[in-house]
Coordinates of C-alpha atoms in Angstrom, one line a residue:
Chain A
M1 CA 0.1 -0.7 5.8
Y2 CA 1.9 2.4 5.9
T3 CA 4.1 4.9 7.6
Q4 CA 3.2 8.8 8.0
G5 CA 5.3 11.8 7.3
L6 CA 8.2 10.7 9.6
D7 CA 9.5 14.3 9.4
A8 CA 6.5 16.4 12.0
K9 CA 8.7 19.0 13.8
T10 CA 7.5 16.9 17.5
E11 CA 9.5 13.6 16.7
Q12 CA 13.2 13.8 18.1
G13 CA 16.1 11.9 17.8
A14 CA 17.0 11.9 14.2
Q15 CA 19.2 14.6 13.8
P16 CA 22.7 13.9 12.6
S17 CA 25.6 14.5 14.7
P18 CA 26.2 18.1 14.5
R19 CA 30.1 17.5 15.0
L20 CA 32.4 15.1 13.6
V21 CA 34.9 13.6 16.1
T22 CA 38.1 12.4 13.7
E23 CA 39.1 12.9 10.6
Q24 CA 38.8 9.1 10.3
E25 CA 35.0 9.4 10.4
T26 CA 34.9 12.5 8.2
A27 CA 36.4 10.1 5.9
L28 CA 34.0 7.3 6.1
Q29 CA 31.3 9.9 6.1
G30 CA 32.7 11.2 2.7
R31 CA 32.5 7.8 1.2
F32 CA 29.5 6.6 2.9
Q33 CA 27.5 9.7 0.7
E34 CA 29.2 8.9 -2.1
R35 CA 28.0 5.2 -2.1
V36 CA 24.8 6.6 -1.1
D37 CA 25.1 9.3 -4.4
A38 CA 26.4 6.8 -6.5
E39 CA 22.9 4.8 -5.7
E40 CA 24.6 1.9 -3.7
K41 CA 22.9 0.3 -1.1
I42 CA 24.1 0.2 2.4
E43 CA 23.9 -3.4 3.6
P44 CA 23.8 -4.3 7.3
R45 CA 27.5 -4.5 8.1
D46 CA 28.5 -1.7 6.1
W47 CA 29.5 1.3 7.9
M48 CA 26.8 4.2 8.7
P49 CA 26.6 7.3 10.5
E50 CA 25.0 7.2 13.7
G51 CA 22.1 9.5 12.6
Y52 CA 21.3 7.4 9.5
R53 CA 21.3 4.1 11.8
R54 CA 18.7 5.9 14.2
T55 CA 16.5 7.3 11.3
L56 CA 15.9 3.8 9.7
V57 CA 15.5 2.3 12.9
R58 CA 12.9 5.2 13.7
Q59 CA 11.4 4.9 10.2
I60 CA 11.3 1.6 9.7
S61 CA 10.0 0.3 13.5
Q62 CA 6.9 3.1 12.9
H63 CA 6.0 1.2 9.5
A64 CA 6.3 -2.3 11.5
H65 CA 4.1 -0.6 14.2
S66 CA 1.6 0.6 11.9
E67 CA 1.0 -2.6 9.7
I68 CA 0.7 -4.1 13.0
V69 CA -2.0 -1.7 14.3
G70 CA -3.7 -1.4 11.2
M71 CA -4.6 -4.9 11.5
L72 CA -7.1 -3.5 14.3
P73 CA -8.9 -1.3 12.2
E74 CA -9.8 -3.8 9.5
G75 CA -9.8 -6.7 11.4
N76 CA -12.8 -4.9 13.3
W77 CA -14.6 -6.3 10.3
I78 CA -13.4 -10.0 8.9
T79 CA -16.3 -11.8 11.2
R80 CA -19.0 -9.4 9.7
A81 CA -17.9 -9.4 6.0
P82 CA -21.1 -9.5 4.2
T83 CA -20.2 -12.4 1.5
L84 CA -17.8 -15.2 2.2
R85 CA -15.6 -13.8 -1.3
R86 CA -15.0 -10.8 0.8
K87 CA -14.9 -12.6 4.0
V88 CA -11.4 -14.5 2.7
A89 CA -10.2 -11.3 1.1
L90 CA -10.3 -9.4 3.9
L91 CA -8.5 -12.0 6.1
A92 CA -5.9 -12.7 3.4
K93 CA -5.4 -8.9 3.2
V94 CA -5.0 -8.4 7.3
Q95 CA -3.0 -11.3 7.1
D96 CA -1.1 -9.5 4.6
E97 CA -0.4 -6.7 6.6
G98 CA 0.9 -9.1 9.7
G99 CA 3.2 -10.7 6.8
H100 CA 4.7 -7.0 6.1
G101 CA 4.9 -6.1 9.8
L102 CA 7.3 -9.3 10.0
Y103 CA 9.4 -8.2 7.3
L104 CA 9.9 -4.8 8.5
Y105 CA 10.7 -6.0 12.3
S106 CA 13.1 -8.0 10.4
A107 CA 14.7 -5.2 8.4
A108 CA 15.1 -3.1 11.7
E109 CA 16.5 -6.0 13.3
T110 CA 19.8 -5.8 10.8
L111 CA 20.4 -2.3 12.9
G112 CA 20.5 -3.9 16.0
V113 CA 17.6 -3.5 17.7
S114 CA 15.2 -6.3 18.7
R115 CA 12.0 -7.2 17.7
D116 CA 10.5 -7.5 21.3
E117 CA 12.5 -4.6 22.1
L118 CA 10.4 -2.4 19.1
I119 CA 7.1 -4.1 20.4
G120 CA 7.8 -2.5 24.2
Q121 CA 8.3 1.4 22.8
L122 CA 5.2 0.7 20.6
L123 CA 2.9 0.0 24.0
S124 CA 5.0 2.2 26.0
G125 CA 4.1 4.8 23.6
K126 CA 7.6 5.7 22.7
A127 CA 7.1 4.5 19.5
K128 CA 4.6 6.1 17.0
Y129 CA 2.8 4.2 14.2
S130 CA 0.6 6.1 11.5
S131 CA -2.0 8.2 13.1
I132 CA -4.3 7.0 10.3
F133 CA -5.3 3.8 12.6
N134 CA -6.7 5.9 15.1
Y135 CA -9.8 6.7 13.2
P136 CA -12.5 3.8 13.6
T137 CA -14.3 1.6 11.1
P138 CA -18.1 1.8 11.8
T139 CA -19.5 0.5 8.7
W140 CA -18.0 -2.0 6.0
A141 CA -17.8 1.0 3.5
D142 CA -15.2 2.0 5.9
I143 CA -13.0 -1.3 4.7
G144 CA -13.7 -0.3 0.9
A145 CA -12.6 3.6 2.0
I146 CA -9.3 2.1 3.9
G147 CA -7.9 0.1 0.8
W148 CA -8.6 2.6 -1.8
L149 CA -7.4 5.7 -0.1
V150 CA -5.1 4.8 2.7
D151 CA -3.6 1.9 0.9
G152 CA -3.7 4.3 -2.1
A153 CA -2.1 6.9 -0.3
A154 CA 0.3 4.5 1.5
I155 CA 1.7 2.9 -2.1
M156 CA 2.3 6.9 -2.9
N157 CA 4.2 6.8 0.0
Q158 CA 6.3 3.5 -0.1
V159 CA 7.3 3.2 -3.9
P160 CA 9.9 5.4 -3.5
L161 CA 11.0 3.4 -0.7
C162 CA 11.8 0.6 -3.0
R163 CA 15.0 3.2 -4.2
C164 CA 15.7 3.6 -0.6
S165 CA 19.4 3.7 -0.1
Y166 CA 19.3 1.2 2.8
G167 CA 19.2 -2.7 1.0
P168 CA 17.1 -4.4 3.7
Y169 CA 14.1 -1.9 3.6
A170 CA 14.3 -1.5 -0.1
R171 CA 13.8 -5.4 -0.2
A172 CA 11.4 -5.5 2.1
M173 CA 9.3 -2.7 0.3
V174 CA 9.4 -4.2 -3.0
R175 CA 7.5 -6.6 -2.1
I176 CA 5.4 -5.1 0.1
C177 CA 4.1 -2.9 -2.9
R178 CA 3.0 -5.2 -4.5
E179 CA 0.9 -6.6 -2.3
E180 CA -0.7 -3.0 -1.4
S181 CA -1.4 -2.4 -5.0
F182 CA -3.5 -5.4 -5.1
H183 CA -5.1 -4.3 -1.6
Q184 CA -5.9 -0.5 -3.5
R185 CA -7.4 -2.3 -6.1
Q186 CA -9.9 -4.5 -3.9
G187 CA -10.7 -1.9 -2.1
Y188 CA -11.5 0.4 -4.9
E189 CA -13.6 -2.3 -6.2
L190 CA -15.3 -2.9 -3.2
M191 CA -16.4 0.3 -3.1
L192 CA -17.6 0.7 -6.6
A193 CA -19.7 -2.4 -5.5
L194 CA -21.0 0.2 -2.8
A195 CA -21.6 2.7 -5.2
Q196 CA -23.4 1.0 -8.2
G197 CA -25.6 -0.4 -5.1
T198 CA -28.5 0.4 -3.5
A199 CA -29.1 4.0 -2.3
E200 CA -28.5 3.1 1.3
Q201 CA -24.8 1.3 0.0
K202 CA -24.2 4.3 -1.4
R203 CA -25.1 6.7 1.7
M204 CA -22.4 4.3 3.2
A205 CA -19.5 4.8 0.8
Q206 CA -20.0 8.8 0.8
D207 CA -19.9 8.6 4.5
A208 CA -16.7 6.6 4.7
L209 CA -15.3 9.1 1.9
N210 CA -16.4 12.1 4.3
R211 CA -14.7 10.6 6.8
W212 CA -11.3 9.4 5.4
W213 CA -10.3 12.1 2.8
W214 CA -9.2 14.4 5.1
P215 CA -7.2 12.0 7.0
S216 CA -5.5 10.2 4.3
L217 CA -4.4 14.1 3.2
M218 CA -2.4 14.0 6.5
M219 CA -0.9 10.4 5.7
F220 CA 2.1 12.5 3.9
G221 CA 3.1 14.0 7.0
P222 CA 3.5 18.0 7.4
S223 CA 3.5 20.6 4.7
D224 CA 7.2 20.6 3.1
N225 CA 7.5 24.4 5.0
Q226 CA 6.8 22.5 8.5
S227 CA 9.2 19.8 8.1
A228 CA 12.2 19.1 10.0
H229 CA 14.0 16.1 8.3
S230 CA 13.7 16.7 5.0
A231 CA 17.0 17.9 3.4
Q232 CA 19.0 15.5 5.5
N233 CA 16.6 12.5 4.8
M234 CA 16.7 13.4 1.0
A235 CA 20.6 13.3 0.9
W236 CA 20.3 10.1 2.6
K237 CA 18.5 8.7 0.1
I238 CA 16.0 7.7 2.6
K239 CA 13.0 10.4 1.6
R240 CA 12.9 10.9 -2.4
F241 CA 9.9 13.1 -2.7
S242 CA 8.6 15.5 -0.1
N243 CA 5.3 15.5 1.5
D244 CA 3.2 17.9 -0.3
E245 CA 4.6 16.4 -3.8
L246 CA 3.3 13.3 -2.8
R247 CA 0.2 14.3 -1.2
Q248 CA -0.4 16.3 -5.0
R249 CA 0.0 13.0 -6.6
F250 CA -2.4 11.5 -4.7
V251 CA -5.1 14.0 -5.0
D252 CA -4.4 14.2 -8.8
A253 CA -4.9 10.2 -8.7
T254 CA -7.4 10.0 -6.5
V255 CA -9.9 12.6 -7.6
P256 CA -10.9 11.3 -11.1
Q257 CA -11.6 7.7 -9.0
A258 CA -13.8 9.3 -7.1
E259 CA -15.9 11.0 -10.2
F260 CA -16.1 7.4 -11.7
L261 CA -17.4 6.0 -8.4
G262 CA -20.2 9.0 -8.5
L263 CA -18.6 10.4 -4.8
T264 CA -18.1 13.7 -4.1
I265 CA -14.9 14.6 -2.4
P266 CA -15.7 16.3 0.6
D267 CA -13.7 19.7 -0.4
P268 CA -15.7 22.8 -1.6
E269 CA -12.7 24.0 -2.6
L270 CA -11.5 21.4 -5.0
R271 CA -11.1 22.5 -8.5
F272 CA -8.9 21.4 -11.2
N273 CA -6.4 23.9 -12.4
A274 CA -5.7 23.6 -16.4
E275 CA -2.9 25.5 -16.5
T276 CA -0.8 23.5 -14.0
G277 CA -2.4 20.1 -14.6
H278 CA -3.0 19.8 -11.1
Y279 CA -6.4 19.8 -8.4
E280 CA -6.0 22.5 -6.0
F281 CA -7.4 21.5 -2.7
G282 CA -8.6 23.2 0.8
A283 CA -6.4 23.9 3.8
I284 CA -5.6 20.8 6.0
D285 CA -7.0 21.0 9.5
W286 CA -3.3 20.1 11.2
T287 CA -4.8 21.2 14.8
E288 CA -6.6 17.2 14.3
F289 CA -3.5 15.6 13.1
N290 CA -1.3 17.3 15.6
E291 CA -3.8 16.3 19.0
I292 CA -4.3 12.7 17.3
L293 CA -0.5 12.3 17.3
K294 CA -0.4 13.3 20.8
G295 CA -2.4 10.1 21.6
N296 CA -6.4 12.4 21.3
G297 CA -7.6 10.5 18.2
P298 CA -11.0 8.5 18.6
C299 CA -9.4 4.9 19.0
N300 CA -5.4 5.7 20.3
R301 CA -6.0 4.2 23.7
E302 CA -8.2 1.3 22.4
R303 CA -5.6 0.9 19.9
I304 CA -2.8 0.3 22.0
E305 CA -5.1 -1.2 24.7
A306 CA -5.7 -4.0 21.8
R307 CA -2.0 -4.2 21.6
Q308 CA -1.2 -4.5 24.8
K309 CA -3.9 -7.1 25.5
A310 CA -2.5 -9.3 22.7
W311 CA 1.0 -9.3 24.1
D312 CA -0.2 -9.6 27.9
D313 CA -2.8 -12.4 27.3
G314 CA -0.3 -14.0 25.2
A315 CA 2.4 -14.2 27.8
W316 CA 1.8 -17.5 28.9
V317 CA 2.2 -19.4 25.5
R318 CA 5.5 -17.6 24.5
E319 CA 6.8 -18.6 28.1
A320 CA 5.5 -22.1 27.5
A321 CA 6.8 -22.4 23.9
T322 CA 10.3 -21.3 25.5
A323 CA 10.2 -23.7 28.2
H324 CA 9.0 -26.8 25.8
A325 CA 12.3 -25.6 23.6
A326 CA 14.6 -25.8 26.6
K327 CA 12.9 -29.1 27.9
R328 CA 13.8 -30.5 24.0
K329 CA 17.0 -29.4 23.8
Q330 CA 18.4 -30.7 27.5
R331 CA 16.8 -34.4 26.6
A332 CA 18.6 -34.2 23.4
L333 CA 22.1 -33.9 24.8
K334 CA 21.1 -35.7 27.2
K335 CA 20.2 -38.5 24.7
A336 CA 24.0 -37.7 22.8
G337 CA 25.4 -37.3 25.6
Chain B
M1 CA -27.8 -41.0 -8.4
S2 CA -31.1 -41.8 -6.2
T3 CA -33.4 -38.7 -5.1
D4 CA -32.2 -40.4 -1.1
L5 CA -29.0 -40.6 -1.9
K6 CA -28.9 -37.2 -3.6
E7 CA -30.7 -35.7 -0.2
A8 CA -28.1 -37.9 2.1
L9 CA -25.1 -36.3 0.2
F10 CA -26.5 -33.0 0.6
G11 CA -26.6 -33.0 4.4
Y12 CA -23.5 -34.6 4.7
T13 CA -22.0 -31.9 2.5
L14 CA -23.6 -29.1 4.3
R15 CA -22.6 -30.6 7.9
L16 CA -19.2 -30.6 6.5
G17 CA -19.3 -27.3 5.1
D18 CA -20.9 -25.2 8.0
T19 CA -18.4 -27.3 10.3
S20 CA -15.6 -25.5 8.3
L21 CA -17.3 -22.2 8.0
V22 CA -18.0 -22.2 12.0
L23 CA -14.6 -23.4 13.4
G24 CA -12.6 -20.7 10.3
H25 CA -15.3 -18.1 11.5
R26 CA -13.5 -18.9 15.2
L27 CA -10.3 -18.7 14.2
S28 CA -10.5 -15.3 12.6
E29 CA -11.6 -14.0 15.8
W30 CA -7.8 -14.4 16.5
C31 CA -6.9 -12.0 13.7
G32 CA -4.7 -9.3 15.1
H33 CA -4.9 -10.6 18.6
A34 CA -2.6 -13.8 18.9
P35 CA 0.4 -14.2 21.2
E36 CA 2.7 -13.8 18.9
L37 CA 2.8 -12.4 15.1
E38 CA 4.0 -15.4 13.5
E39 CA 1.0 -17.3 15.2
D40 CA -1.4 -14.5 14.1
I41 CA -0.5 -15.4 10.5
A42 CA -0.7 -19.0 10.8
L43 CA -4.4 -18.8 12.6
T44 CA -5.2 -16.7 9.9
N45 CA -4.0 -19.0 7.6
V46 CA -5.7 -22.1 8.7
A47 CA -9.1 -19.7 9.1
L48 CA -8.6 -18.9 5.4
D49 CA -8.6 -22.3 4.6
L50 CA -11.2 -23.4 6.3
V51 CA -13.7 -20.7 4.7
G52 CA -12.3 -22.0 1.2
H53 CA -13.3 -25.3 2.3
A54 CA -16.8 -24.2 3.2
R55 CA -17.4 -22.1 0.2
M56 CA -16.9 -25.1 -2.2
L57 CA -18.7 -27.5 0.0
L58 CA -21.6 -25.0 0.8
T59 CA -21.8 -24.2 -3.4
Y60 CA -21.4 -28.3 -3.8
A61 CA -24.4 -28.4 -1.0
G62 CA -26.5 -25.6 -3.1
E63 CA -26.1 -27.9 -6.4
L64 CA -27.0 -30.9 -4.5
E65 CA -30.5 -29.5 -3.1
G66 CA -31.3 -27.7 -6.3
K67 CA -33.1 -25.1 -5.0
G68 CA -31.1 -22.4 -6.4
R69 CA -28.9 -21.3 -3.1
D70 CA -25.6 -20.4 -3.6
E71 CA -23.1 -20.2 -0.7
D72 CA -23.7 -16.9 0.4
R73 CA -27.5 -17.7 0.7
L74 CA -26.3 -20.6 3.0
A75 CA -24.2 -18.7 5.2
Y76 CA -26.0 -15.7 5.7
R77 CA -29.6 -16.5 5.3
R78 CA -30.0 -19.8 7.8
D79 CA -30.6 -19.8 11.4
V80 CA -29.3 -21.6 14.1
F81 CA -31.5 -24.7 13.7
D82 CA -30.7 -25.1 9.9
Y83 CA -27.3 -25.1 10.8
R84 CA -25.6 -28.5 10.8
N85 CA -21.7 -27.7 12.0
H86 CA -20.1 -29.9 15.2
L87 CA -21.0 -28.6 18.3
L88 CA -17.1 -28.4 18.9
A89 CA -16.5 -26.1 15.9
E90 CA -19.0 -23.3 17.6
Q91 CA -17.2 -23.3 21.4
P92 CA -15.9 -20.0 21.8
N93 CA -12.0 -19.1 21.5
R94 CA -11.7 -18.5 25.2
D95 CA -8.0 -18.7 25.8
F96 CA -5.2 -19.8 22.9
G97 CA -5.0 -23.4 24.6
H98 CA -8.7 -23.9 24.1
T99 CA -8.6 -22.7 21.0
I100 CA -5.6 -25.1 20.1
V101 CA -7.5 -28.1 21.7
R102 CA -10.7 -27.4 19.8
Q103 CA -8.5 -27.3 16.6
F104 CA -6.3 -30.1 17.1
L105 CA -9.3 -32.2 17.9
H106 CA -11.2 -31.2 14.8
D107 CA -7.6 -31.4 12.9
A108 CA -7.0 -35.0 14.0
W109 CA -10.5 -35.9 12.3
A110 CA -10.5 -33.4 9.1
V111 CA -6.8 -35.3 8.3
E112 CA -8.1 -38.9 8.6
L113 CA -11.4 -37.8 6.5
Y114 CA -10.5 -36.1 3.6
G115 CA -7.9 -38.6 3.1
R116 CA -10.2 -41.1 2.5
L117 CA -12.8 -38.6 0.7
C118 CA -10.4 -38.2 -1.8
A119 CA -10.8 -42.1 -2.8
S120 CA -15.1 -41.0 -2.9
T121 CA -17.3 -42.2 -5.8
D122 CA -18.4 -39.0 -5.8
E123 CA -16.2 -37.0 -8.0
T124 CA -17.0 -33.7 -6.5
L125 CA -16.4 -34.3 -3.4
A126 CA -13.3 -36.4 -4.2
G127 CA -11.9 -33.5 -6.0
I128 CA -12.7 -30.9 -3.1
A129 CA -11.2 -33.6 -0.7
A130 CA -8.0 -33.8 -2.6
K131 CA -7.9 -29.6 -2.5
A132 CA -8.7 -29.7 1.2
V133 CA -6.1 -32.6 2.5
K134 CA -3.1 -30.8 1.2
E135 CA -4.0 -28.6 3.9
V136 CA -5.5 -30.2 6.6
R137 CA -2.1 -31.7 6.8
Y138 CA -0.6 -28.7 7.8
H139 CA -3.4 -27.8 10.0
V140 CA -3.0 -30.6 12.0
R141 CA 0.9 -30.4 12.1
H142 CA 0.3 -27.1 13.5
S143 CA -2.1 -27.5 16.2
G144 CA -0.5 -31.1 17.2
D145 CA 2.9 -29.3 17.6
W146 CA 1.4 -26.2 19.7
L147 CA -0.3 -29.0 22.1
V148 CA 2.6 -30.6 22.7
R149 CA 4.4 -27.3 23.3
L150 CA 1.7 -26.3 25.6
G151 CA 1.2 -29.6 27.1
D152 CA 4.7 -29.9 27.8
G153 CA 5.4 -26.5 28.5
T154 CA 4.9 -24.6 31.9
D155 CA 2.7 -25.9 34.4
I156 CA 0.7 -23.0 33.8
S157 CA 0.5 -24.1 30.1
H158 CA -0.3 -27.7 30.6
A159 CA -3.0 -26.8 33.4
K160 CA -4.8 -24.8 30.7
V161 CA -4.6 -27.2 27.7
A162 CA -5.7 -30.1 30.4
D163 CA -8.2 -28.2 31.5
A164 CA -9.6 -27.3 27.7
L165 CA -9.5 -31.3 27.1
G166 CA -11.4 -31.8 29.6
R167 CA -13.9 -29.3 28.7
L168 CA -14.0 -30.3 25.2
W169 CA -13.6 -34.0 25.1
P170 CA -17.2 -34.3 25.2
Y171 CA -18.2 -32.6 22.0
T172 CA -15.4 -35.1 20.1
G173 CA -18.5 -38.1 19.9
E174 CA -20.4 -35.8 17.6
M175 CA -17.6 -36.2 15.0
F176 CA -18.6 -40.4 14.5
E177 CA -21.9 -40.3 15.1
R178 CA -23.8 -42.1 12.1
D179 CA -27.4 -42.6 10.8
E180 CA -29.4 -44.4 8.0
A181 CA -28.7 -41.5 5.1
E182 CA -25.0 -41.5 5.9
Q183 CA -24.9 -45.7 6.2
A184 CA -26.3 -45.5 2.6
L185 CA -23.6 -43.1 1.9
V186 CA -21.1 -45.2 2.9
A187 CA -22.3 -48.5 1.3
A188 CA -22.2 -46.6 -1.9
G189 CA -18.6 -45.5 -1.5
I190 CA -19.1 -41.8 -1.1
V191 CA -18.1 -41.4 2.2
P192 CA -16.0 -43.6 4.8
D193 CA -17.4 -45.5 7.5
P194 CA -17.1 -43.3 10.8
A195 CA -16.0 -46.6 13.0
E196 CA -12.7 -46.4 10.7
L197 CA -12.3 -43.0 11.1
K198 CA -12.7 -43.1 14.5
A199 CA -9.9 -45.9 15.2
A200 CA -7.9 -43.8 13.1
W201 CA -8.8 -40.8 14.8
T202 CA -8.1 -42.0 18.1
A203 CA -4.7 -43.5 17.3
R204 CA -3.6 -40.1 16.0
V205 CA -5.2 -38.2 19.2
E206 CA -3.8 -40.7 21.7
A207 CA 0.3 -40.6 20.4
V208 CA -0.1 -36.4 20.6
L209 CA -1.2 -36.4 23.8
E210 CA 1.3 -38.9 25.1
D211 CA 4.1 -36.2 23.8
A212 CA 2.3 -33.4 24.8
T213 CA 2.0 -35.4 28.5
L214 CA -1.7 -35.1 28.8
D215 CA -4.0 -38.0 29.7
R216 CA -6.7 -39.0 27.7
P217 CA -9.9 -38.1 29.0
A218 CA -12.5 -41.2 29.8
D219 CA -15.1 -41.3 27.2
G220 CA -18.3 -40.1 29.1
W221 CA -21.5 -38.4 27.8
M222 CA -21.1 -36.9 24.7
Q223 CA -22.9 -34.0 23.5
K224 CA -25.2 -34.1 20.8
G225 CA -27.3 -32.3 18.5
G226 CA -25.5 -30.1 15.6
R227 CA -26.2 -33.0 12.9
R228 CA -30.2 -32.4 13.9
G229 CA -29.5 -28.6 14.1
E230 CA -29.8 -28.3 18.2
H231 CA -26.5 -26.1 18.9
S232 CA -25.4 -24.3 22.1
E233 CA -25.9 -20.7 22.7
H234 CA -22.9 -19.5 21.2
L235 CA -23.7 -20.3 17.4
G236 CA -26.7 -17.7 17.6
Y237 CA -23.9 -15.1 18.6
L238 CA -21.6 -15.5 16.0
L239 CA -24.3 -16.1 13.3
A240 CA -25.9 -12.7 14.4
E241 CA -22.3 -10.9 13.8
M242 CA -21.5 -13.0 10.9
Q243 CA -25.2 -12.3 9.3
F244 CA -25.5 -8.8 10.2
L245 CA -24.9 -6.7 6.8
P246 CA -27.0 -9.0 4.1
R247 CA -30.1 -9.2 7.1
A248 CA -29.9 -5.7 7.3
Y249 CA -29.7 -5.1 4.3
P250 CA -31.6 -8.1 2.5
D251 CA -31.9 -6.4 -1.2
A252 CA -28.0 -5.5 -1.4
T253 CA -25.5 -7.4 -3.3
W254 CA -21.6 -7.3 -2.4

């Protein structure tokens, strides 16, 4: 589903190498930047600066982990979807997220890390995933709110990634974005059904909007003046727009949608500025964001425990598949010999 | 179609629809929790197909019944004793091996059944079968391949699927039960003869069990009751979860 602002100051390890070792490297670096500036795609076998590679591994794997962890809050309602049509739609959506995880892990593998290694980093807590999935989904309206707001925010972030300088990532994003925009429409349509439904359904929809609005705004990451790596990532064309620009775009697109639903955005300071043509909104509570990033969100532990349990419970299955493949190979060799 | 035959076909379609729904629901419980990502996607695919079949079958059952019940009315507003699924379908997932055994025993039946239902004299049922058979061919290959991998994998995996096979075998007899109403459907060329299905199912199952190095359990006492609405304790919990929203908000549309 989504990657969040990757340039929080708390994150380490993506700094480009502070000094260049050889002249040859300087030349390679120069040639690399020229290609990026000319909007050429960088492919797995091409030379790339170590910092670029590290940044991409971190961003793509974080994105992949977000897809996989993101299956959990929505998966929470698959068995309770209120109609068979909704059940099928939700199953298909969560399955799409698994598929996104799969192509993103593959894209990360082109940079020389294995999927098992990346999953190990997720389970150990070394790798991050989008904090939004550390919020719970207590009601059915959360499924609508996630589709509408979380996927909506994801699209804002991800559409520019279709033009990312790294080829395999850019190509994965083209497909992902197509599916995400379908999910977003589906989520909005679900919210619409609730908003036009009984008083209880409308209450459910408003409650979900109240809980998801601010976390959705936080998905774009820290404010530009708090952002550590933006300039380098922009120069590398991994990032095209700043966190604040994307957040503003999201607010501008989403407020009229909430109005159409007849729901109220939980921000008393929200107002339209006719001069700028943009909505102005209240201050984001970054303390909450930072606490969740540290592991103190309502569901951080449950999410990783669920992934760990699936991994542990599946160990004997993966071992059996490997053992069986080895037996088959042996038999085939014997037959051939 | 005579009223009796129509009623028999309603019962038959409902059984098939309920079995698909309950089994699809069980598989959907795996979503996000499977042993590997590829398998998560594959199990969800099968769940999607089964719920898809259930929707077509329950819609048709509602039409045959003629009392204005649509797929959701049938799925969400019936209690345990009105459900007609096979007991096999409602058995809990337990572990991946148990899920695979349950699925294979079902898929081996479904592929034989839908293959024959394509030739049904009832056009709607034949149409549903023609769509479903393409999917269940994939399902039986998927569950059969896994059964072979697990049976002929490690000692642990072998022991797990052997145990599951022993537990679930007594639920397979129900798939071939027949009664007077079904007899009439067979005579009218609407549905295949359960005896013929059983022979084809047995051959298919035995071949895969052999590849999986698993012994076929003996046909002892078979658990029955699904077709009369007599279920295990598991179905009530499944329905409580599935039906929660329409039950809690009976006036809402979603």
